[in-house]
mmCIF file of C-alpha atoms and ligand atoms in Angstrom:
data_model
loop_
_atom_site.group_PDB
_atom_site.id
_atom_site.type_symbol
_atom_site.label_atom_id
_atom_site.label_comp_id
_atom_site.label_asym_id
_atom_site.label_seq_id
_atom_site.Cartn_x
_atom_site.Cartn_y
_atom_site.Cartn_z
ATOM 1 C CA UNK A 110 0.000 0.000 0.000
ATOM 2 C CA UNK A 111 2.164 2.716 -1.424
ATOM 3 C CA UNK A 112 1.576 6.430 0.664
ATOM 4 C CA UNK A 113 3.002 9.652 -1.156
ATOM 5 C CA UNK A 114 1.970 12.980 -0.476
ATOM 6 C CA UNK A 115 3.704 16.192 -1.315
ATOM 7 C CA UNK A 116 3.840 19.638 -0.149
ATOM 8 C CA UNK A 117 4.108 22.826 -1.776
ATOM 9 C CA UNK A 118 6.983 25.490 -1.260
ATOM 10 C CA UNK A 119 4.649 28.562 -1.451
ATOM 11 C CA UNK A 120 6.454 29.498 1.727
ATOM 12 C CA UNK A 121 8.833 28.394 4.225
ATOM 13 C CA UNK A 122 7.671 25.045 5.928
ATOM 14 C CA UNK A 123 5.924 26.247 9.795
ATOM 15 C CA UNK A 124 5.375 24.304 12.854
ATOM 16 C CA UNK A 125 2.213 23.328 11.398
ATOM 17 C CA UNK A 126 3.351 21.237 8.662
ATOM 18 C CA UNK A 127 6.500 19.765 11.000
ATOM 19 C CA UNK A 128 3.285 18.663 13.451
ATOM 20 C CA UNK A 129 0.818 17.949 11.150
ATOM 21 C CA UNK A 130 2.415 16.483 8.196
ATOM 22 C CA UNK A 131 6.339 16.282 7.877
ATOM 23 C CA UNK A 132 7.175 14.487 11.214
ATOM 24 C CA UNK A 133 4.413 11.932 10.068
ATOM 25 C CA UNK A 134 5.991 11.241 7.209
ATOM 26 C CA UNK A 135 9.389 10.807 9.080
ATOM 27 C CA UNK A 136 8.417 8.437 11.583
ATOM 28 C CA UNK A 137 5.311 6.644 9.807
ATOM 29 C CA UNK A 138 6.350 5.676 6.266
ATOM 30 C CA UNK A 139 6.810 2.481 5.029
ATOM 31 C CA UNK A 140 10.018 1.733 2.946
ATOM 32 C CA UNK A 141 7.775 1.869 -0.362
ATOM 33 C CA UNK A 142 6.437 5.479 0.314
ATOM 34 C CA UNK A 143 7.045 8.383 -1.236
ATOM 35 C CA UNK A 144 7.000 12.276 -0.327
ATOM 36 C CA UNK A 145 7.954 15.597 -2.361
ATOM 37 C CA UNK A 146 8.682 18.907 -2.933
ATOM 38 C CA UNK A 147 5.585 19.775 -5.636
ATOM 39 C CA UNK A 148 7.728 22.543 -6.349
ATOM 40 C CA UNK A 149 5.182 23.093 -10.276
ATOM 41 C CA UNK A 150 2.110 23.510 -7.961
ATOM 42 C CA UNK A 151 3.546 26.777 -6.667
ATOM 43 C CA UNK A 152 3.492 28.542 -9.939
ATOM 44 C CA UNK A 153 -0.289 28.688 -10.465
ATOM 45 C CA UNK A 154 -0.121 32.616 -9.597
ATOM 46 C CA UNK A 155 2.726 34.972 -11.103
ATOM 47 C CA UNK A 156 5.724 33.975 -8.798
ATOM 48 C CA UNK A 157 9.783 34.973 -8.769
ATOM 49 C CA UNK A 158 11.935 31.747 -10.424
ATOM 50 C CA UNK A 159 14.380 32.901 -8.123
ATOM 51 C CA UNK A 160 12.238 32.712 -5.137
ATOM 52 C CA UNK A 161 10.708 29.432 -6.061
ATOM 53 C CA UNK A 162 14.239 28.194 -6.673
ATOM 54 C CA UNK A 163 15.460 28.792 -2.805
ATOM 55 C CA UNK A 164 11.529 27.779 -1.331
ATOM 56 C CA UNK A 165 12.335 24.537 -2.974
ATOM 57 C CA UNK A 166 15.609 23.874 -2.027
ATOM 58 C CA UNK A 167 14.621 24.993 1.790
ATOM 59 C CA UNK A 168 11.786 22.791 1.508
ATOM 60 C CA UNK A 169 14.138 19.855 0.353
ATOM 61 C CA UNK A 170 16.410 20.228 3.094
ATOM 62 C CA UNK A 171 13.746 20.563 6.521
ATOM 63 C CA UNK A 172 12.014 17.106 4.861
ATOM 64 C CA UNK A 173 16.003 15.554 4.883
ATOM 65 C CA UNK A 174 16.785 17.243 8.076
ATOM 66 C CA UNK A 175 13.557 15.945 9.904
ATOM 67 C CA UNK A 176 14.101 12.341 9.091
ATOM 68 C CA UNK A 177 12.447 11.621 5.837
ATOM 69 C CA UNK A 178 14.413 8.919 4.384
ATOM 70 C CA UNK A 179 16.222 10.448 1.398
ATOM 71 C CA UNK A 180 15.864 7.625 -1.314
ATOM 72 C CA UNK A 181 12.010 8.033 -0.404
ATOM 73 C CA UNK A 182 12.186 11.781 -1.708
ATOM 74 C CA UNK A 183 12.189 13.802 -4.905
ATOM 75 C CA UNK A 184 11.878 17.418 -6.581
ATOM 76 C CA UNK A 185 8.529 16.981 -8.431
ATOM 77 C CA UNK A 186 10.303 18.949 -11.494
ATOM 78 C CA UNK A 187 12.849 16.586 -11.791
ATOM 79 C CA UNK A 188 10.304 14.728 -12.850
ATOM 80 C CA UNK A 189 8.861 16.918 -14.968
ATOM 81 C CA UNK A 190 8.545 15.167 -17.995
ATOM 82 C CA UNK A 191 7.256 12.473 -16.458
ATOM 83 C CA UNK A 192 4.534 14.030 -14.501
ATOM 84 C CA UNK A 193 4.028 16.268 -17.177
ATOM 85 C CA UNK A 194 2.788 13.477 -19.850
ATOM 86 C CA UNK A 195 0.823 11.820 -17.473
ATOM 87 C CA UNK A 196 -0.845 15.157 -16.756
ATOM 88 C CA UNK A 197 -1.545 15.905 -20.811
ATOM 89 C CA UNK A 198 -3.392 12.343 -20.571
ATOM 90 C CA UNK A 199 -5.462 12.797 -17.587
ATOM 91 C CA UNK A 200 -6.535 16.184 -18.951
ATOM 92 C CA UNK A 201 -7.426 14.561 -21.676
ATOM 93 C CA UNK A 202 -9.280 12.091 -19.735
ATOM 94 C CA UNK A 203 -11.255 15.531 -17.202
ATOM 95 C CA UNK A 204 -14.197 17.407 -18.211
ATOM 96 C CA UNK A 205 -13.931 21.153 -18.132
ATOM 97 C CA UNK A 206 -17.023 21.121 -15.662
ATOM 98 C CA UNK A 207 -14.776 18.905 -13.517
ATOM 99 C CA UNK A 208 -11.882 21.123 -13.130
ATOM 100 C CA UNK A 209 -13.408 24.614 -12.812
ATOM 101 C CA UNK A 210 -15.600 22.774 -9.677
ATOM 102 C CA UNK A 211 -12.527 22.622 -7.640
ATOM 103 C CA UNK A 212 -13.280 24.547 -4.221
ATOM 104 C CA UNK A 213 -9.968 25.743 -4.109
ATOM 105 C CA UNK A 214 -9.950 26.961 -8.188
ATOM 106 C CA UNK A 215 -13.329 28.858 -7.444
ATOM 107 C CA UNK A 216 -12.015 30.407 -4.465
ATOM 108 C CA UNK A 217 -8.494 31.576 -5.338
ATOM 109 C CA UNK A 218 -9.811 32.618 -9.193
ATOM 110 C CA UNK A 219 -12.786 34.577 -7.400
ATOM 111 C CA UNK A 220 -11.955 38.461 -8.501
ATOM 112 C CA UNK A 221 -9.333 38.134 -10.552
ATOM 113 C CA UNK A 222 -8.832 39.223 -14.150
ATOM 114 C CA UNK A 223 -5.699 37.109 -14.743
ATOM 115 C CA UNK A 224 -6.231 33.944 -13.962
ATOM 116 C CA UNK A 225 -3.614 31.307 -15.166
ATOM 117 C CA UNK A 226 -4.853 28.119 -16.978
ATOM 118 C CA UNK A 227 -2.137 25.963 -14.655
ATOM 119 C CA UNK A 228 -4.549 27.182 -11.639
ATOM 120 C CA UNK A 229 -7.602 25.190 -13.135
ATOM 121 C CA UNK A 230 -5.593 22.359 -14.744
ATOM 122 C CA UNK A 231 -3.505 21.902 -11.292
ATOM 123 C CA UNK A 232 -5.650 19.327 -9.767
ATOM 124 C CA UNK A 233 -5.252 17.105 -12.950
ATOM 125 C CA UNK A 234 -1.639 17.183 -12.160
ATOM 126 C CA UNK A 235 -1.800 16.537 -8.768
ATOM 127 C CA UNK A 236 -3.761 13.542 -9.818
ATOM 128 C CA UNK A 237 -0.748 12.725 -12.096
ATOM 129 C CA UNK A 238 1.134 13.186 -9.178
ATOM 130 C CA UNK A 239 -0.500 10.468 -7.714
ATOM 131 C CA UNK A 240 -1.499 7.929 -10.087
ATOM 132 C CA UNK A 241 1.934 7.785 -11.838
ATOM 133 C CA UNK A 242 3.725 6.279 -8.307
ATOM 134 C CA UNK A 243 0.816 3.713 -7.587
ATOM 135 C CA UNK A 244 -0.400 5.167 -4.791
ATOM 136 C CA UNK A 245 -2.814 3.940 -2.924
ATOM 137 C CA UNK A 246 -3.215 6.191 0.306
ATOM 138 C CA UNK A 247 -3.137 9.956 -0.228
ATOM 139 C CA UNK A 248 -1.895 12.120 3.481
ATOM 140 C CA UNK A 249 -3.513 15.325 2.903
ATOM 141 C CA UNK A 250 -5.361 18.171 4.566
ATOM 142 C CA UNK A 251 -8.667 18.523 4.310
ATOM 143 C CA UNK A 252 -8.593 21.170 1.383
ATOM 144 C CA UNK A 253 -7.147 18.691 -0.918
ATOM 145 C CA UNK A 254 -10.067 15.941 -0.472
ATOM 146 C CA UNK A 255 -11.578 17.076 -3.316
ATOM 147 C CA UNK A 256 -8.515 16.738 -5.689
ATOM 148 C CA UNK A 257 -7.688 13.083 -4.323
ATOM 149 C CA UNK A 258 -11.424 12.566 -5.722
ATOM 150 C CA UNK A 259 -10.964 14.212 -9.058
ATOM 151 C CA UNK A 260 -7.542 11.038 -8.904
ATOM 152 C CA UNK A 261 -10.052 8.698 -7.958
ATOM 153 C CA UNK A 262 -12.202 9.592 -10.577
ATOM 154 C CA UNK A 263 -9.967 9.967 -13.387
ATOM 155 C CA UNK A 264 -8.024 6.585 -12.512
ATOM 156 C CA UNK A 265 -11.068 4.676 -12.612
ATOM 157 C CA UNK A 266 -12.160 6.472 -15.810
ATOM 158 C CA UNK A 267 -9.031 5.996 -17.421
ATOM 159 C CA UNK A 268 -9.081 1.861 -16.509
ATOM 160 C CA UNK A 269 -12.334 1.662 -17.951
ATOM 161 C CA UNK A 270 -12.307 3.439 -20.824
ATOM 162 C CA UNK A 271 -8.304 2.543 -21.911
ATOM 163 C CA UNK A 272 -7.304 -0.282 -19.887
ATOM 164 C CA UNK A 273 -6.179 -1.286 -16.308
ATOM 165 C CA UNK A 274 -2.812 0.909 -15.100
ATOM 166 C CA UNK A 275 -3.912 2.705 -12.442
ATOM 167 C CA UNK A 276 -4.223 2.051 -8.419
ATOM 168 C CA UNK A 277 -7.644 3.763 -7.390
ATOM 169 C CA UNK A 278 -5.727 6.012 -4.609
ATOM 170 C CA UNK A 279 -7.780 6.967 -1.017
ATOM 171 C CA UNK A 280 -6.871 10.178 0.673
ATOM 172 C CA UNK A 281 -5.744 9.566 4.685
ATOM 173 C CA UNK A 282 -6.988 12.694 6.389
ATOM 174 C CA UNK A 283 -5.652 14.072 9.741
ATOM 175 C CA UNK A 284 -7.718 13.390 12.961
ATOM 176 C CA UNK A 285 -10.068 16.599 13.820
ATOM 177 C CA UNK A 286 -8.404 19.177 15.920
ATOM 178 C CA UNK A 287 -4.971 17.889 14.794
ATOM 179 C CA UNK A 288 -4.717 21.266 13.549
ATOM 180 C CA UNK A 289 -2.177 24.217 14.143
ATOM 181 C CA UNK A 290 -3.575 27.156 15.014
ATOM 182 C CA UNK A 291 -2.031 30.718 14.464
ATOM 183 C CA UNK A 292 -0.537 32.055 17.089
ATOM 184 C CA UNK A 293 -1.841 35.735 16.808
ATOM 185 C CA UNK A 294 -5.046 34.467 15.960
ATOM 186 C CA UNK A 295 -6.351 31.453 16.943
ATOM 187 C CA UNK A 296 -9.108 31.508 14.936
ATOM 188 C CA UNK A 297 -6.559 30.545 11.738
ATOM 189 C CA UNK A 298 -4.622 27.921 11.127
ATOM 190 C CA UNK A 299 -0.878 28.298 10.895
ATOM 191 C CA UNK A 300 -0.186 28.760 7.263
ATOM 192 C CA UNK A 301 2.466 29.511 5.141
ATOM 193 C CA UNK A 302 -0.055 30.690 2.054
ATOM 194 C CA UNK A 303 -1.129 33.677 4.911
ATOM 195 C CA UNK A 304 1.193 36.501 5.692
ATOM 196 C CA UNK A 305 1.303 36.535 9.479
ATOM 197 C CA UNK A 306 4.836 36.335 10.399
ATOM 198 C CA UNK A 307 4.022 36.803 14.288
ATOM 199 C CA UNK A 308 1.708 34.041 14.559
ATOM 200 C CA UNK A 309 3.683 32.007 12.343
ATOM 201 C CA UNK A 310 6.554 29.763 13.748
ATOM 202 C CA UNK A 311 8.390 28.667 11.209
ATOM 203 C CA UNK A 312 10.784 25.289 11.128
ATOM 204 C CA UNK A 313 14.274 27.581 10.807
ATOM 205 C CA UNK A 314 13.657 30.120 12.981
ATOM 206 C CA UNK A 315 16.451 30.831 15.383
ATOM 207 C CA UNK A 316 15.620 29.316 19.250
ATOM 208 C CA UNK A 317 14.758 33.604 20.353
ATOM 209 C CA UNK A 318 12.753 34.447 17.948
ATOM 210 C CA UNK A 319 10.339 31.120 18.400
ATOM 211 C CA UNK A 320 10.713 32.269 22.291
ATOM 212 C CA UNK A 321 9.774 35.808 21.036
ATOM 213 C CA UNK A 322 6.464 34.413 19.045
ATOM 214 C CA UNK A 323 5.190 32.212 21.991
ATOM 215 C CA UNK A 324 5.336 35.593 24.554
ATOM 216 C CA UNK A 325 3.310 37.946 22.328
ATOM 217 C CA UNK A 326 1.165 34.563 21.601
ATOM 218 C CA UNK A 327 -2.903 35.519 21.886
ATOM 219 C CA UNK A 328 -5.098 34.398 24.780
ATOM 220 C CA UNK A 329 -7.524 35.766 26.802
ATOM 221 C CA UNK A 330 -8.050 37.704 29.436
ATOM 222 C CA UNK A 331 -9.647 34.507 32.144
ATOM 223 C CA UNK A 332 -5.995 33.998 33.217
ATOM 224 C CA UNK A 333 -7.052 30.282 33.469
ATOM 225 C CA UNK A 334 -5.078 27.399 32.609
ATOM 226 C CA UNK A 335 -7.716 25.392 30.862
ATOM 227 C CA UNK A 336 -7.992 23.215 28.351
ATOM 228 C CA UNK A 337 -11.326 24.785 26.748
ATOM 229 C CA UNK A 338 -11.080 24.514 22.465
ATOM 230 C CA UNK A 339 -14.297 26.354 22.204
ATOM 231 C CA UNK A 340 -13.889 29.064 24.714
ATOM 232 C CA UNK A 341 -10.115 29.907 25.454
ATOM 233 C CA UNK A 342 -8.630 29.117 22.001
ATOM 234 C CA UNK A 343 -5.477 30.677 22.001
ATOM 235 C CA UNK A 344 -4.804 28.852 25.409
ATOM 236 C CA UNK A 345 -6.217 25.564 24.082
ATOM 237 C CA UNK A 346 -3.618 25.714 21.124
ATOM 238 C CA UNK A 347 -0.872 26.486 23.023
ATOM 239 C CA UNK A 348 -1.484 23.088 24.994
ATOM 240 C CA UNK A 349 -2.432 21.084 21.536
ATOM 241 C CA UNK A 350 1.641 22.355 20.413
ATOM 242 C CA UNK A 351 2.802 21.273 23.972
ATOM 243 C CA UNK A 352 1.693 18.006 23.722
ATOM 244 C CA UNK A 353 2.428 17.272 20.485
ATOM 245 C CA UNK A 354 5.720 18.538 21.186
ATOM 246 C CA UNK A 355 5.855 16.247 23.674
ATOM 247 C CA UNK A 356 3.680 13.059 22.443
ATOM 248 C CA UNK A 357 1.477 14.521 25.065
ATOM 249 C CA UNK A 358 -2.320 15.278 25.215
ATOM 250 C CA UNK A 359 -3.415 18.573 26.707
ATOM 251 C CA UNK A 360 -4.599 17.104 30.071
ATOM 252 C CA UNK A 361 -1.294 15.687 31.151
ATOM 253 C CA UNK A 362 0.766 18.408 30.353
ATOM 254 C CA UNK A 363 -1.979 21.032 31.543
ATOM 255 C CA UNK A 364 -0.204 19.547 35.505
ATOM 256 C CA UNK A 365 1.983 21.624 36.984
ATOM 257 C CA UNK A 366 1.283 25.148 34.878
ATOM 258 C CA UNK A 367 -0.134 27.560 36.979
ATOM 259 C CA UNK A 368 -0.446 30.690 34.403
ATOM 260 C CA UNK A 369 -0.423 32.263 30.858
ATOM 261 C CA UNK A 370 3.220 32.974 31.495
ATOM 262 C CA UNK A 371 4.019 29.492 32.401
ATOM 263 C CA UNK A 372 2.373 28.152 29.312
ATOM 264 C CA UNK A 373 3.811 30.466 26.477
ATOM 265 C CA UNK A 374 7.490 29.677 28.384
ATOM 266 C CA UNK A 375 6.531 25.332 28.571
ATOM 267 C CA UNK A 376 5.421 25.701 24.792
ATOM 268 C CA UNK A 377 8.439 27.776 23.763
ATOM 269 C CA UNK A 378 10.630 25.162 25.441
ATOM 270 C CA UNK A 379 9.196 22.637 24.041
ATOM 271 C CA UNK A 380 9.001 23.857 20.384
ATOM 272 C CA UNK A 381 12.937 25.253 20.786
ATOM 273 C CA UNK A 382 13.774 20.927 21.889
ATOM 274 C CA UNK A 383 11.706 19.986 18.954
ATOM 275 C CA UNK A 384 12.701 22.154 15.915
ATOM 276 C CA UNK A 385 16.362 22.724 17.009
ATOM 277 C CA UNK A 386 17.810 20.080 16.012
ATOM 278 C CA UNK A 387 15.788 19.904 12.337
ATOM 279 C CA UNK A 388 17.035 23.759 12.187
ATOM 280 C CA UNK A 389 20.946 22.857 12.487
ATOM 281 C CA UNK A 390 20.711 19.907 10.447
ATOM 282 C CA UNK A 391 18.865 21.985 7.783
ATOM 283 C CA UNK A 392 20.673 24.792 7.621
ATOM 284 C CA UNK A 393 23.793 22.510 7.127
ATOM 285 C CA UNK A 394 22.293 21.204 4.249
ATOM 286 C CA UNK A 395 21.678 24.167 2.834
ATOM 287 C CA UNK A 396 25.563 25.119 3.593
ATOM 288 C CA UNK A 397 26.843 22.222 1.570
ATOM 289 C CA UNK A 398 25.000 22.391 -2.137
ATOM 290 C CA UNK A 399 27.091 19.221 -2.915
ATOM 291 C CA UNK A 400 25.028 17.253 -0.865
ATOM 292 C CA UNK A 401 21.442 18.407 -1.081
ATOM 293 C CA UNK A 402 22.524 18.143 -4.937
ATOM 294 C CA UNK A 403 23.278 14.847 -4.515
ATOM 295 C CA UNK A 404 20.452 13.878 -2.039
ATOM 296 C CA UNK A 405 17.984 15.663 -4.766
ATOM 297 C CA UNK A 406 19.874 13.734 -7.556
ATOM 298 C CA UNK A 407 19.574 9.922 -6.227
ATOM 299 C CA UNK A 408 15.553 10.901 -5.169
ATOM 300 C CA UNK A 409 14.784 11.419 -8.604
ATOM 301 C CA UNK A 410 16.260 8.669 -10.383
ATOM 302 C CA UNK A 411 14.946 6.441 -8.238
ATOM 303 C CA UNK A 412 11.195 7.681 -8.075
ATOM 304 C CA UNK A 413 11.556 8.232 -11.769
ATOM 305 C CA UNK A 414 13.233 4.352 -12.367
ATOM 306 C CA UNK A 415 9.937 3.234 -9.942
ATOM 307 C CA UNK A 416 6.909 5.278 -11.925
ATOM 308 C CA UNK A 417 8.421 4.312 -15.479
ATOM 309 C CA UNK A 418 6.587 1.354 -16.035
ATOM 310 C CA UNK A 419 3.685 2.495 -15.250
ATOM 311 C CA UNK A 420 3.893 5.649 -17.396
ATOM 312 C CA UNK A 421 5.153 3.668 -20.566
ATOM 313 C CA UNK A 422 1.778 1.296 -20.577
ATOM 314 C CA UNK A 423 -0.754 4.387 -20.105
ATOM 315 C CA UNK A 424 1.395 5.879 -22.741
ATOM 316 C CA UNK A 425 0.679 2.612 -24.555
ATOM 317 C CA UNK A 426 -3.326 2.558 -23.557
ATOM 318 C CA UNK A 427 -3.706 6.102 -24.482
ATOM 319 C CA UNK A 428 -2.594 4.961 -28.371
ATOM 320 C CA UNK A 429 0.297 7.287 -27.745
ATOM 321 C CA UNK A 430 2.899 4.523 -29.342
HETATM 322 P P1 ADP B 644 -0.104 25.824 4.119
HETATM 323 O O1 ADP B 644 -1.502 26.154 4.532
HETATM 324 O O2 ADP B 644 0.873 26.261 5.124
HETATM 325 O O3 ADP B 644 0.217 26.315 2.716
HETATM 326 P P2 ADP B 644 -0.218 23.196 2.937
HETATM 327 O O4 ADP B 644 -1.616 23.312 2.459
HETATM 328 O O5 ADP B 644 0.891 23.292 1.931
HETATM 329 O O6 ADP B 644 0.017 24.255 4.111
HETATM 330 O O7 ADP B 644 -0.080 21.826 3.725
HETATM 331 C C1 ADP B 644 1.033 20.962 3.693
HETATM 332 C C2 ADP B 644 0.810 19.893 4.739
HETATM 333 O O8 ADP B 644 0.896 20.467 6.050
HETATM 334 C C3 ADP B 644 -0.578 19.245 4.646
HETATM 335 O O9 ADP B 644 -0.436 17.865 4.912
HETATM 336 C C4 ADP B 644 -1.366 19.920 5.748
HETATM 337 O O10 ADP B 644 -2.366 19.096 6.285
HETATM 338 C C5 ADP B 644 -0.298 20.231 6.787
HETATM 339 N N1 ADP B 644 -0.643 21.462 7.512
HETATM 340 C C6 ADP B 644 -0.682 22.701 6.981
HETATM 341 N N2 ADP B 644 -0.996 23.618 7.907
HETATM 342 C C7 ADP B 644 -1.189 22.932 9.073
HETATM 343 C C8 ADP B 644 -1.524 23.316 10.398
HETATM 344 N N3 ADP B 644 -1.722 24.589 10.722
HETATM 345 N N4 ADP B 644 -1.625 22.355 11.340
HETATM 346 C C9 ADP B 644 -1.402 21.056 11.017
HETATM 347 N N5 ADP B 644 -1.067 20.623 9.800
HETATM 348 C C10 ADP B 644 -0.957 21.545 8.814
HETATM 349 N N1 LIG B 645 -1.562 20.329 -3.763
HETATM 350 C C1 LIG B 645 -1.047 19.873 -2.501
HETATM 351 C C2 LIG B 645 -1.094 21.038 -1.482
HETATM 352 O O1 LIG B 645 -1.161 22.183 -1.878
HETATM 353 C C3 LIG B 645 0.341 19.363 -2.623
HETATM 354 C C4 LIG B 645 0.394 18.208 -3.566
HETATM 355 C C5 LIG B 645 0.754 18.264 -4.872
HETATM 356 C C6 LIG B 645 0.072 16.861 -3.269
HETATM 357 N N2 LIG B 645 0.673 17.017 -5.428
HETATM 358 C C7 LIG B 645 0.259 16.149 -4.469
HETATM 359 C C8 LIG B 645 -0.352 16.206 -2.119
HETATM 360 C C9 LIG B 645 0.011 14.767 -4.547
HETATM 361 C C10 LIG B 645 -0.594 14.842 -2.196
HETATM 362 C C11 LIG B 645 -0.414 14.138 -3.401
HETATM 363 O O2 LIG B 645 -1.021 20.775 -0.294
#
């Protein structure tokens, strides 16, 4: 049961995705898994090449640095042909009305006079993304349900219409509340798509300024230590990050904290032990090109040696040779 999931450098990775999504992948996958940087989903809206570039390469190096096995990871353009021909055929194989009923395509294209085609046409390659590794479990957030559908869909239309090639995939979605909040509003979720760099901790900031972020943090004004979702949300995600700093739940590390104070300084603690040691490793990385080149180099070959099969007989089905 092959897993893969990707993630998309439109920012600098946050605690959210380290919690949520990366650290899972570290310490869950199976050898056969896969996970990468879907570095041609962050081009859907005008963006710098040199930007992208560095996001990517960042990106690359927190996934290596926080335990993802490197021969299960790749740079989705590195793949690019590949992806890119299965994504011609499976846009051959989606309806217009399909596409433009994306959540996500009517809500970022909403008010805008420009939009680009790739932003309608992305969830067809995501599905390419997916279908072209044999995947068979999807880990995504809940915003990307829909596209593992449009997958599902496609693959099965596809094997009927052309022949058997692809594995029907199933999206794995996380538990409710497993969710980061923001940290200067906890009515948000931590995002890197969102400019909010004081509510946002990301994965290489330096130890002070993560202690910095958790002081100016948002609660209320109870001053009770209570683990209350509904009511005291800025308080209640402060002891969801604890304890999943910790492998925790909220009511054991709720003992022993007494205030606010105690709780921002616990949570800062804990988040400085956690990240620390992905920062250093990371930024390493990122010293030494030789070796992130290499690390990016091997990840591709061997993703690209595993999908080729697959590829060559829908090329086949499609009437292509
Ligand atoms: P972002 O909103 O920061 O752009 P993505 O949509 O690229 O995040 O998500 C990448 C992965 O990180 C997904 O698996 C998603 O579920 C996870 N993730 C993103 N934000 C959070 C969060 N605030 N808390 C927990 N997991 C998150
Ligand atoms: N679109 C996903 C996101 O924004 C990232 C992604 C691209 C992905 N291709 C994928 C996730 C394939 C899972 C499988 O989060």
């Amino acid at each position: 049961m092959i897993k893969l999931s990707g993630i998309t450098p439109s920012g600098t990775a946050h605690l959210g995705n380290y919690l949520g999504a990366i650290r899972r992948w570290a310490t869950r996958s199976e050898p056969e898994d896969l996970y990468f940087v879907s570095n041609m989903h962050a081009m859907t809206t005008k963006h710098s090449a040199e930007e992208l570039r560095l996001l990517t390469s960042h990106q690359l190096a927190v996934l290596v640095a926080a335990g993802v096995p490197k021969e299960q990871l790749f740079v989705q353009s590195d793949l690019m042909r590949e992806h890119m021909a299965l994504a011609w055929i499976l846009e051959c194989t989606c309806t217009f009305g399909e596409a433009r009923r994306m959540i996500q395509f009517k809500e970022k294209s909403q008010g805008s006079a420009s939009v680009r085609l790739g932003l309608l046409t992305y969830p067809v390659l995501m599905a390419a993304d997916i279908l072209l590794h044999g995947t068979a479990r999807v880990p995504v957030g809940e915003d990307q349900n829909q596209h593992v559908e449009l997958a599902r869909t496609l693959a099965r239309r596809f094997n009927t219409d052309y022949g058997e090639v692809f594995v029907v995939p199933e999206a794995v979605l996380p538990e409710a509340g497993a969710r980061v909040r923001s940290l200067s509003d906890p009515s948000r979720k931590m995002s890197k798509s969102i400019s909010d760099d004081g509510g946002t901790v990301y994965v290489l900031d330096e130890p002070d300024v993560i202690r910095r972020k958790f002081r100016r943090a948002m609660t209320d004004s109870r001053n009770e230590v209570r683990y209350a979702p509904d009511e005291q949300p800025g308080v209640a995600n402060l002891l969801d990050i604890l304890a999943a700093c910790q492998d925790s739940t909220p009511e054991h590390v709720i003992q022993g904290i007494g205030s606010y104070r105690d709780l921002k300084e616990a949570a800062a603690e804990a988040v400085v032990t956690t990240l620390s040691p992905v920062r250093e490793r990371a930024l390493e990385l990122l010293e030494d090109k030789v070796e992130l080149a290499q690390i990016r180099q091997e990840g591709a070959d061997h993703a690209r040696k595993r999908s080729e099969e697959r590829l060559n007989q829908a090329i086949f089905l499609a009437g292509l040779v």
